[in-house]
XYZ file of C-alpha atoms in Angstrom:
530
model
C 75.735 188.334 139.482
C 75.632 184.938 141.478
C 79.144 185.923 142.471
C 78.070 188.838 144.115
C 74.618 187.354 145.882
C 76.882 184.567 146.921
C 79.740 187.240 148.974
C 76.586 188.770 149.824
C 75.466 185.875 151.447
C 78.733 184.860 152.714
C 79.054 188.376 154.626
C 75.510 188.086 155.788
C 76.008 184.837 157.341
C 79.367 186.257 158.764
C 77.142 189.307 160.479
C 75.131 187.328 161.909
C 77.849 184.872 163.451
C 79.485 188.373 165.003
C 76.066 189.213 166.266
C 75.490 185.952 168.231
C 78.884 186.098 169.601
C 78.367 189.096 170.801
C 75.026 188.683 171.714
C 75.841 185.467 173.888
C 78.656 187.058 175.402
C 76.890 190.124 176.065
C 73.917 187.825 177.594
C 75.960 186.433 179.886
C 77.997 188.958 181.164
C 74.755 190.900 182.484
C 73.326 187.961 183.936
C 76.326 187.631 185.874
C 76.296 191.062 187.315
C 72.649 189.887 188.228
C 73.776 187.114 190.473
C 77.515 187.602 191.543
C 77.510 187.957 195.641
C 80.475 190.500 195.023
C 79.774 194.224 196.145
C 80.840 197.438 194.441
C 84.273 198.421 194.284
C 85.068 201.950 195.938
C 85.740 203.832 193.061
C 81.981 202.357 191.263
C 80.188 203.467 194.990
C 81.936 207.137 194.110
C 81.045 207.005 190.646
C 77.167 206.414 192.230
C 77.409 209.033 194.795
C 78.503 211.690 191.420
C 75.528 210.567 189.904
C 73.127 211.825 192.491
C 74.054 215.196 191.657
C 74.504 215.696 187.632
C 77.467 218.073 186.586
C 79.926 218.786 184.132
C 82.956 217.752 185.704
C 83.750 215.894 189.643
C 87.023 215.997 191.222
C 88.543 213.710 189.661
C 87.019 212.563 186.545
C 84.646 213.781 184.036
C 81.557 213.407 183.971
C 80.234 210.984 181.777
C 80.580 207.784 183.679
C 77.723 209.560 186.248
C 75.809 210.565 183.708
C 75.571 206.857 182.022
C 74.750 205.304 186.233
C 72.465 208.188 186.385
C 70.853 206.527 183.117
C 70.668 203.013 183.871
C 70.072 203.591 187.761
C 67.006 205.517 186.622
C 65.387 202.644 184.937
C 66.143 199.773 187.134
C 66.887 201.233 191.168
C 70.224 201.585 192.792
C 71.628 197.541 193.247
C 74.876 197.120 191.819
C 73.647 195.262 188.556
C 71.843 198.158 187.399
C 74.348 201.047 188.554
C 76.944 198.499 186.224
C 74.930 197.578 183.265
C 76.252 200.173 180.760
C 79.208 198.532 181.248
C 78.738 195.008 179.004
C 75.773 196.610 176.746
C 78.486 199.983 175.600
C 81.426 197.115 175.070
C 78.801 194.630 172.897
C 78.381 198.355 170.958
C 82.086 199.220 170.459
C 82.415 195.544 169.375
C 80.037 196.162 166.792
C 81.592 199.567 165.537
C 85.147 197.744 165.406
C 83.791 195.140 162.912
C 82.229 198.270 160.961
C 85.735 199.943 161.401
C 87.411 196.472 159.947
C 85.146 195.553 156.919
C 85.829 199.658 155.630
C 89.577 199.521 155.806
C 90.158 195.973 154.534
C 86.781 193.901 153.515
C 88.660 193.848 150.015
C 91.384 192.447 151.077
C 92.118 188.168 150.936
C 90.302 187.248 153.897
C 88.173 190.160 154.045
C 85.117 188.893 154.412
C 86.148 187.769 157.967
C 88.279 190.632 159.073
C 85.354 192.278 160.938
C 84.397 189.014 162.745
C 87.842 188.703 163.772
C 88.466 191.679 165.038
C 84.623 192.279 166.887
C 85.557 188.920 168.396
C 89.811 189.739 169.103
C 87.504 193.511 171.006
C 84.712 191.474 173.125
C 87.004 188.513 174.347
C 90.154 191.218 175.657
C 90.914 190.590 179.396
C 90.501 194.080 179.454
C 87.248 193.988 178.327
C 86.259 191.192 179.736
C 87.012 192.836 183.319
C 85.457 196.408 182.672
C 82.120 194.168 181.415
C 81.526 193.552 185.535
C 82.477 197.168 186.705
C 81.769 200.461 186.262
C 84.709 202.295 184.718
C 85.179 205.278 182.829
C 87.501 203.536 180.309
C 84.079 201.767 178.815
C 82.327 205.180 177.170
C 86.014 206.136 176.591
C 86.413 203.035 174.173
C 82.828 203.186 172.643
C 83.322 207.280 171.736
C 86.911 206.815 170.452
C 86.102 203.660 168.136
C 82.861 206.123 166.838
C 85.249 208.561 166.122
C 87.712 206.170 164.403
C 84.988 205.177 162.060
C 83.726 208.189 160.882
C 87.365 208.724 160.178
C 87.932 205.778 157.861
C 84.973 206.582 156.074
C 85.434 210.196 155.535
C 86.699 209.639 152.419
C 84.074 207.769 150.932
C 81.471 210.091 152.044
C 80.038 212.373 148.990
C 81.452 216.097 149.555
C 78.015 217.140 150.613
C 78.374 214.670 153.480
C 81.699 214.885 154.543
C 81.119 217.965 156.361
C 78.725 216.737 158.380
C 80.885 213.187 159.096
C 83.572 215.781 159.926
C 81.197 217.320 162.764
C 80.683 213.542 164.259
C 84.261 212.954 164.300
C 84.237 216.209 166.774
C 81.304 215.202 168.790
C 82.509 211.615 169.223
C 85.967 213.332 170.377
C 84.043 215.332 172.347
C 82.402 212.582 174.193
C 85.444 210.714 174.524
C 87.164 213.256 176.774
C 84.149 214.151 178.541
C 84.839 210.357 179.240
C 87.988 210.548 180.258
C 90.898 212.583 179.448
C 92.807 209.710 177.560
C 91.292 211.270 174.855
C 94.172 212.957 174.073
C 95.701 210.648 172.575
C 93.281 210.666 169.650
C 93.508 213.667 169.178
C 97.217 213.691 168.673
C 96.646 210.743 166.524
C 94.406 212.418 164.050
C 97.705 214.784 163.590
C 99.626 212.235 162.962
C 97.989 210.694 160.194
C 97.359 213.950 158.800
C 100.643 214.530 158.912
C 101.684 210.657 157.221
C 99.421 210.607 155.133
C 98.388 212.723 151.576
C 95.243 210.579 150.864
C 93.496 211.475 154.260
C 94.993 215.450 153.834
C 93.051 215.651 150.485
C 89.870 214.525 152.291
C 89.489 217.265 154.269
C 88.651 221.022 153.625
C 89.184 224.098 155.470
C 85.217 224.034 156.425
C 84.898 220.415 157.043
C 87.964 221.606 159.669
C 86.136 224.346 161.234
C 82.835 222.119 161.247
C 85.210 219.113 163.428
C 87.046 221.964 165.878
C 83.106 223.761 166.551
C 82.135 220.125 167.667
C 84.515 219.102 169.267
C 84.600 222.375 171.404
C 80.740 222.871 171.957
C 80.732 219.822 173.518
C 83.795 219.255 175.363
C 83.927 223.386 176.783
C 81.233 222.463 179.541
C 83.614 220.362 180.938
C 86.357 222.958 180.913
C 83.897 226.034 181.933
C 83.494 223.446 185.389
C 87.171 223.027 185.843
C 87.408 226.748 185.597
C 84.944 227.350 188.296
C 86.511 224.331 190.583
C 90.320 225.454 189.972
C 90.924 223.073 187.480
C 90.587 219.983 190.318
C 90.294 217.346 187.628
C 92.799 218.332 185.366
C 95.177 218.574 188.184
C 94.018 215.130 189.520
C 95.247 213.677 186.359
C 98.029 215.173 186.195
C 99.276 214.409 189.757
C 98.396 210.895 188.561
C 101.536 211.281 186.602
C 103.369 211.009 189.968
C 106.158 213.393 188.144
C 106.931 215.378 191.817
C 106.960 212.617 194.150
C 108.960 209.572 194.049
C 112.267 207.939 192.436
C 112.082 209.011 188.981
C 113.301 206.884 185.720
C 112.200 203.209 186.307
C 113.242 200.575 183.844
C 111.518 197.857 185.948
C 108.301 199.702 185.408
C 108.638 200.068 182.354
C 109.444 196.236 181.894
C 106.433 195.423 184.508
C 103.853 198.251 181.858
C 104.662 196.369 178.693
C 104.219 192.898 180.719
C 100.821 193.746 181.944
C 99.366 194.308 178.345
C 99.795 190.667 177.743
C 97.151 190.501 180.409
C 95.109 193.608 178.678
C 94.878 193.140 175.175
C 95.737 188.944 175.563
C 98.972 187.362 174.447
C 98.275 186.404 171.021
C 96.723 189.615 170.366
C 99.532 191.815 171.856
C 102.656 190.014 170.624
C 101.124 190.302 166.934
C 100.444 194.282 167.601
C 103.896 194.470 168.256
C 105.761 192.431 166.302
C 103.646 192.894 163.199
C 104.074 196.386 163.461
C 107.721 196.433 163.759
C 108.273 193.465 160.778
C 105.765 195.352 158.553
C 107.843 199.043 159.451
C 110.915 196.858 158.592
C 110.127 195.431 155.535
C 108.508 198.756 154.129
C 105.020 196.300 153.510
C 102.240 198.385 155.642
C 99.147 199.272 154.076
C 97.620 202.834 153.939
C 95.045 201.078 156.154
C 97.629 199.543 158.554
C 99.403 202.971 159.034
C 95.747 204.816 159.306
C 95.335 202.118 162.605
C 99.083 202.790 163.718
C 98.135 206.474 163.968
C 95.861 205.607 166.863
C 97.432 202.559 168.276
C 101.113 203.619 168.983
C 100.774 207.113 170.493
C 98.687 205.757 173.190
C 101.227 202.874 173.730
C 104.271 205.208 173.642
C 103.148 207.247 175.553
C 102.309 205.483 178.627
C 105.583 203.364 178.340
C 107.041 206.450 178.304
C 105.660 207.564 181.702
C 105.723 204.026 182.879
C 109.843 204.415 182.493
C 109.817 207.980 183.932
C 107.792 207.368 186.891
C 104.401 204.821 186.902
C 101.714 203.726 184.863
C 98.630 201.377 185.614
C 97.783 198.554 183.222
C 94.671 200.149 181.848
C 95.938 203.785 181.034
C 97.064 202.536 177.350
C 93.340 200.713 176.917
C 92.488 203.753 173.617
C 95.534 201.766 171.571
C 93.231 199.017 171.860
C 90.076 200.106 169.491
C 92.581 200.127 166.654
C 94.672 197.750 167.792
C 91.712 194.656 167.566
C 91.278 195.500 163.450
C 95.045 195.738 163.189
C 95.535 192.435 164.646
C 92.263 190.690 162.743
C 93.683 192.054 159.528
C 97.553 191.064 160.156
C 96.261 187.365 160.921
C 94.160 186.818 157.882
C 96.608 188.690 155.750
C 99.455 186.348 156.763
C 96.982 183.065 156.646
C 97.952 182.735 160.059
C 94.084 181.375 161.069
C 95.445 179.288 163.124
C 97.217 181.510 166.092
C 93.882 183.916 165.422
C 91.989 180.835 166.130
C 94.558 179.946 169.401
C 94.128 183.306 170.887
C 90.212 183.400 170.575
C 90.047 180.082 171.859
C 92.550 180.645 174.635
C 90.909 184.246 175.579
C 87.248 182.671 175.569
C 88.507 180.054 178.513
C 89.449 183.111 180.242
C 86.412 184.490 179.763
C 84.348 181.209 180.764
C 87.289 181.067 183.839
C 86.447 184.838 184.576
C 82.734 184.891 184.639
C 82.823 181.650 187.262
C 85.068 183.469 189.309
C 82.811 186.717 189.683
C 79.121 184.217 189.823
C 81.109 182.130 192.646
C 83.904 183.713 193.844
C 84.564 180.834 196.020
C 86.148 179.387 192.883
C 88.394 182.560 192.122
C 89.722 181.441 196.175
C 89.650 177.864 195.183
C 92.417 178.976 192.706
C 94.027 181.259 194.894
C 92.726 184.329 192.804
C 90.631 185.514 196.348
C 92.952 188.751 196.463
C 92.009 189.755 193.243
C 88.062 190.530 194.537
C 88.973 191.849 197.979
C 87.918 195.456 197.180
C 84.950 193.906 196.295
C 83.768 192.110 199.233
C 82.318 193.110 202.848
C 81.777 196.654 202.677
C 78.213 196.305 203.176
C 79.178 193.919 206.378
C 81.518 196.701 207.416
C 78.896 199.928 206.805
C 76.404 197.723 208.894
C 78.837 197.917 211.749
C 79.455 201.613 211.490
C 75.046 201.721 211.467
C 75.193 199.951 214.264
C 77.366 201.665 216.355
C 75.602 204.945 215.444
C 72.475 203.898 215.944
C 73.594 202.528 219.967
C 75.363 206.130 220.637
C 72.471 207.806 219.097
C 69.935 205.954 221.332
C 72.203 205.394 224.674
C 74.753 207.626 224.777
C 73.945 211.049 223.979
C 74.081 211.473 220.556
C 76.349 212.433 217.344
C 76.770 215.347 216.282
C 78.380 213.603 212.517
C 79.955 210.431 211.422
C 83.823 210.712 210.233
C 85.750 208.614 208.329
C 89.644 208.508 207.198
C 89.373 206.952 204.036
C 88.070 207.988 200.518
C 87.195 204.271 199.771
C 85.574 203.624 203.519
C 83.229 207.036 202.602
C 82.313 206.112 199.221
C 81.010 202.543 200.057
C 79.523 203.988 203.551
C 77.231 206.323 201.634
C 76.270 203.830 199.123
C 75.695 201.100 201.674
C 74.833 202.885 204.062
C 72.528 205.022 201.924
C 69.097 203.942 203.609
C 70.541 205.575 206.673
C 72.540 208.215 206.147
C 70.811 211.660 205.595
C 67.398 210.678 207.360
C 66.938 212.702 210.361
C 67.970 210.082 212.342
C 70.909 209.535 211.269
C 74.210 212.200 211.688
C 75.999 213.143 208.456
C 78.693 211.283 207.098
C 81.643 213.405 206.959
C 85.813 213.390 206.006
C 88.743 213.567 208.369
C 91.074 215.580 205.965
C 94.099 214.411 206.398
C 96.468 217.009 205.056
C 96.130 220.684 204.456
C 94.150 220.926 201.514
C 91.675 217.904 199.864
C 92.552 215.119 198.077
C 89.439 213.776 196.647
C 85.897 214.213 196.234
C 84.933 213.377 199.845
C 87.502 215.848 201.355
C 86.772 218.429 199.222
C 82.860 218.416 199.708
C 82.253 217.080 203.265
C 85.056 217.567 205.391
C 84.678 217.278 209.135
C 83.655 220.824 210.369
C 84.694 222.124 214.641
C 80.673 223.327 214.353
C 80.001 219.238 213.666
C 83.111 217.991 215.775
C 81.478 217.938 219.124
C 81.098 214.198 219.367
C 81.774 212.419 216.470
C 81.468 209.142 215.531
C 85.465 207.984 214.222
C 85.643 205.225 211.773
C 89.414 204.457 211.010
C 90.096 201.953 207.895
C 92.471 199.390 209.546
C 93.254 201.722 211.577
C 95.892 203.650 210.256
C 94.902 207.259 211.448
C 93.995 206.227 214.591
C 97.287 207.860 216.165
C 96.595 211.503 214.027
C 93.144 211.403 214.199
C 93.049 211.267 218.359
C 96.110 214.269 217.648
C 92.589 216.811 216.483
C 90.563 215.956 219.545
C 89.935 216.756 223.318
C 89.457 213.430 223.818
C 88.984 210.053 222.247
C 87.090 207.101 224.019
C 85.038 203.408 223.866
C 87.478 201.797 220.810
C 85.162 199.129 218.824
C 87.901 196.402 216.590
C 85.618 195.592 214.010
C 86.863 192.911 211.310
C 85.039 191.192 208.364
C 86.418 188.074 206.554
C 87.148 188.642 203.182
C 88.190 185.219 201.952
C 89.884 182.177 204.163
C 93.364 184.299 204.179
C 92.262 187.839 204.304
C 89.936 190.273 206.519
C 89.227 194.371 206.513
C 89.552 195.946 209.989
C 88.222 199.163 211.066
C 88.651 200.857 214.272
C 84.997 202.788 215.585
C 85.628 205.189 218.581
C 84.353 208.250 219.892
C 86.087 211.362 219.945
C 84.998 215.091 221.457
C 86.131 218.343 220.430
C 87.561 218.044 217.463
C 90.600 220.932 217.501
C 92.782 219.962 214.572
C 96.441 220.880 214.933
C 98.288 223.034 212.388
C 99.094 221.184 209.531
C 102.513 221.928 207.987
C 102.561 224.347 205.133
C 105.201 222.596 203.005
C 104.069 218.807 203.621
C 100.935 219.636 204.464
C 100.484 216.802 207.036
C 100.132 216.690 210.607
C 103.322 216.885 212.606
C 104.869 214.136 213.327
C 104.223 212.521 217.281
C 104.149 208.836 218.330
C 101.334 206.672 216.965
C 99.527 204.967 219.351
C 99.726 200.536 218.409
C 96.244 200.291 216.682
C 95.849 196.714 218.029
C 95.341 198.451 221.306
């Protein structure tokens, strides 16, 4: 009896130490998106402008990620902290659900009473994590859904029969929400197979209606979603699959490859990532994994595989792999202890909090991150509301001297995105012309293009804004006339500055865009510097 109030004191006191890290942590993190000077990236000011109009689906993501800006924009106003708050309060939550995950699968194991501490802490202090606690991004409610669904996995069979069926229904839902995340969600889904397939213990859990109940949940809530892609010609799902790049380019590249599996040092954190992958290999070796450790493996290689796979065939961004890494923190938590290897599990933590401390100084005073020569990494994140001023400004002279606009173009998704954010005080007030898209090709390529294209009924005399001017030439190709060019440049850091190119063009007549390329013709570009 003293034993047991003694472990049960011993994993209290444990709790609590998980809670304060990730309390402090968590603190922290949304006190710096309180004070950092840096502005919203392009892709958080599109997220925003989704979230002024609540759907089931957007171009080119689903449609959670508005939903959860809609949420937090609601309570506090539209400044950048409170459009990215979800952000470090959903990771501090998924932290907490990996440590639940952890103590399930191996709390009686030696070293048990630690493995959910470890592996909370291994989740929170990721680089990955770390970055997506300061931005906006859909892989955040992806993470927090799938490590929901991972733990009513690993305790379906502990649940009494009566229960079970109704665990089996969250496991859907959370899947649901995952994908209505972001479609990365596939992966656990495949995974579930997998150890279905591996494993007899987790077959004999499940029943035919606990099945039915998982597949109703799973489609009630993810078919929304799907009934919008329907009615929008599948634009999302082909988004992500052009993201595969599979038409385009030189296909089969070992160097990417080399460059994918290099960048999840920086992801998951070196420690962390060379145990994933060597423990997992040594442990296949020797024949010595657990039925927890292959449970875990279920959901941490197929995302990994898979994206290395595309990575060799044609591309693959760091983050796209980020679902291996929900199962990937217990795996590594558990591996460490198991092997009395405290100290590298001590090492990493230690070395991924100064990374931490390092990364939250760079983003409170970015002057530090330029200090260090890390200025480039923030670029997208500074002077768009110095550049949208300029555009304001320009409209507001030819509104007031010059005889009016009859809309606003620009030539880049990213320039349009941050233009109606910053510039959203202006734009759509009667004094102000609408902000519209040059389309560029034949047919849309994002959001922007798709819902506000630039219109011959609005093209009288429009208002051009050309991101560093590299449409200039084309764009002047669809008018009458183009006149009065305005070089406007913002410093970025002490190396770097954004130009845009203003002018006014008349008459907009767009030429025939070719029906295979779908571009402009080619004709000679005009130098943008004058």
């Amino acid at each position: 009896m003293a034993l047991d109030e003694t472990a049960r004191a011993t994993r209290a006191r444990i709790e609590r130490l998980t809670l304060i890290l990730i309390g402090v942590l968590t603190i922290l993190r949304v006190v710096a998106l309180f004070v950092t000077p840096l502005e919203l990236y392009p892709d958080e000011a599109q997220y925003w402008l989704w979230s002024r109009h609540l759907d089931f689906g957007y171009f080119s993501k689903p449609p959670v990620i508005a939903w959860l800006i809609w949420a937090t924009t609601g309570i506090g106003g539209d400044a950048e902290a409170w459009l990215r708050i979800g952000s470090p309060l959903l990771n501090a939550a998924t932290a907490l659900i990996i440590a639940r995950i952890a103590t399930r699968l191996y709390g009686d194991e030696r070293g048990g009473t630690w493995v959910g501490a470890a592996a909370a802490a291994i989740f929170i202090l990721m680089p990955g994590v770390q970055l997506s606690s300061v931005l906006i991004t859909t892989d955040t409610p992806l993470l927090f859904f799938l490590a929901l669904m991972i733990w009513a996995c690993v305790s379906l069979p502990h649940a009494s029969p009566r229960v079970r069926i109704w665990v089996a229904a969250g496991m859907g839902a959370a899947l649901g929400m995952a994908f209505l995340s972001k479609y990365a969600a596939i992966y656990a889904l495949a995974s579930l197979a997998v150890h279905l397939f591996l494993s007899r213990e987790a077959r004999r859990a499940w029943t035919p209606a606990m099945a039915v109940a998982f597949f109703t949940a799973l489609l009630v809530v993810f078919a929304p979603n799907m009934i919008w892609n329907y009615q929008h010609h599948f634009s999302t799902l082909e988004h992500t699959a052009a993201n595969a790049n599979w038409k385009s380019g030189k296909l089969f590249n070992p160097m990417e490859l080399i460059q994918f599996v290099g960048s999840q040092f920086g992801v998951f954190g070196p420690v962390p990532f060379a145990v994933l992958g060597g423990g997992a290999l040594l442990l296949a070796v020797r024949k010595r994994l657990a039925a927890a450790d292959i449970t875990l493996l279920c959901f941490a290689l197929p995302p990994l595989a898979t994206v290395a796979a595309q990575a060799f065939v044609s591309r693959a961004n760091a983050n796209w792999a980020a679902a291996a890494y929900v199962a990937g923190s217990v795996l590594v938590a558990a591996w460490l202890l198991r092997w009395d290897a405290r100290r590298w599990l001590i090492g990493g933590l230690v070395l991924q909090g100064v990374l931490a401390v390092l990364f939250l100084t760079w983003v409170i005073a970015p002057r530090t991150a330029d200090a260090m020569g890390m200025g480039n990494a923030f670029k997208r994140a500074r002077g768009w509301d110095q550049t949208v001023q300029a555009i304001i400004d320009r409209s507001r002279e030819e509104q007031a001297l010059h005889g009016g606009l009859t809309a606003v173009a620009l030539d880049d998704r990213f320039l349009y995105n941050v233009a109606a954010y910053y510039g959203r005080d202006y734009f759509g007030t009667p004094a102000a012309p609408p902000l519209k898209m040059w389309v560029h090709e034949i047919a849309p390529r994002n959001q922007a293009e798709a819902e506000a294209p630039l219109d011959a009924g609005l093209g009288r005399r429009v208002l051009i804004a050309s991101l560093e001017g590299t449409y200039r030439g084309k764009i002047q190709q669809d008018f009458a006339t183009t006149s009065d060019l305005q070089i406007v440049r913002v410093r970025l850091d002490r190396k770097r500055s954004r130009r845009t190119d203003l002018f006014i063009a008349q008459d907009f007549r767009p030429v025939p865009r070719d029906p295979v390329t779908g571009l402009p013709p080619d004709t000679p570009w005009k130098d943008p510097g004058k």
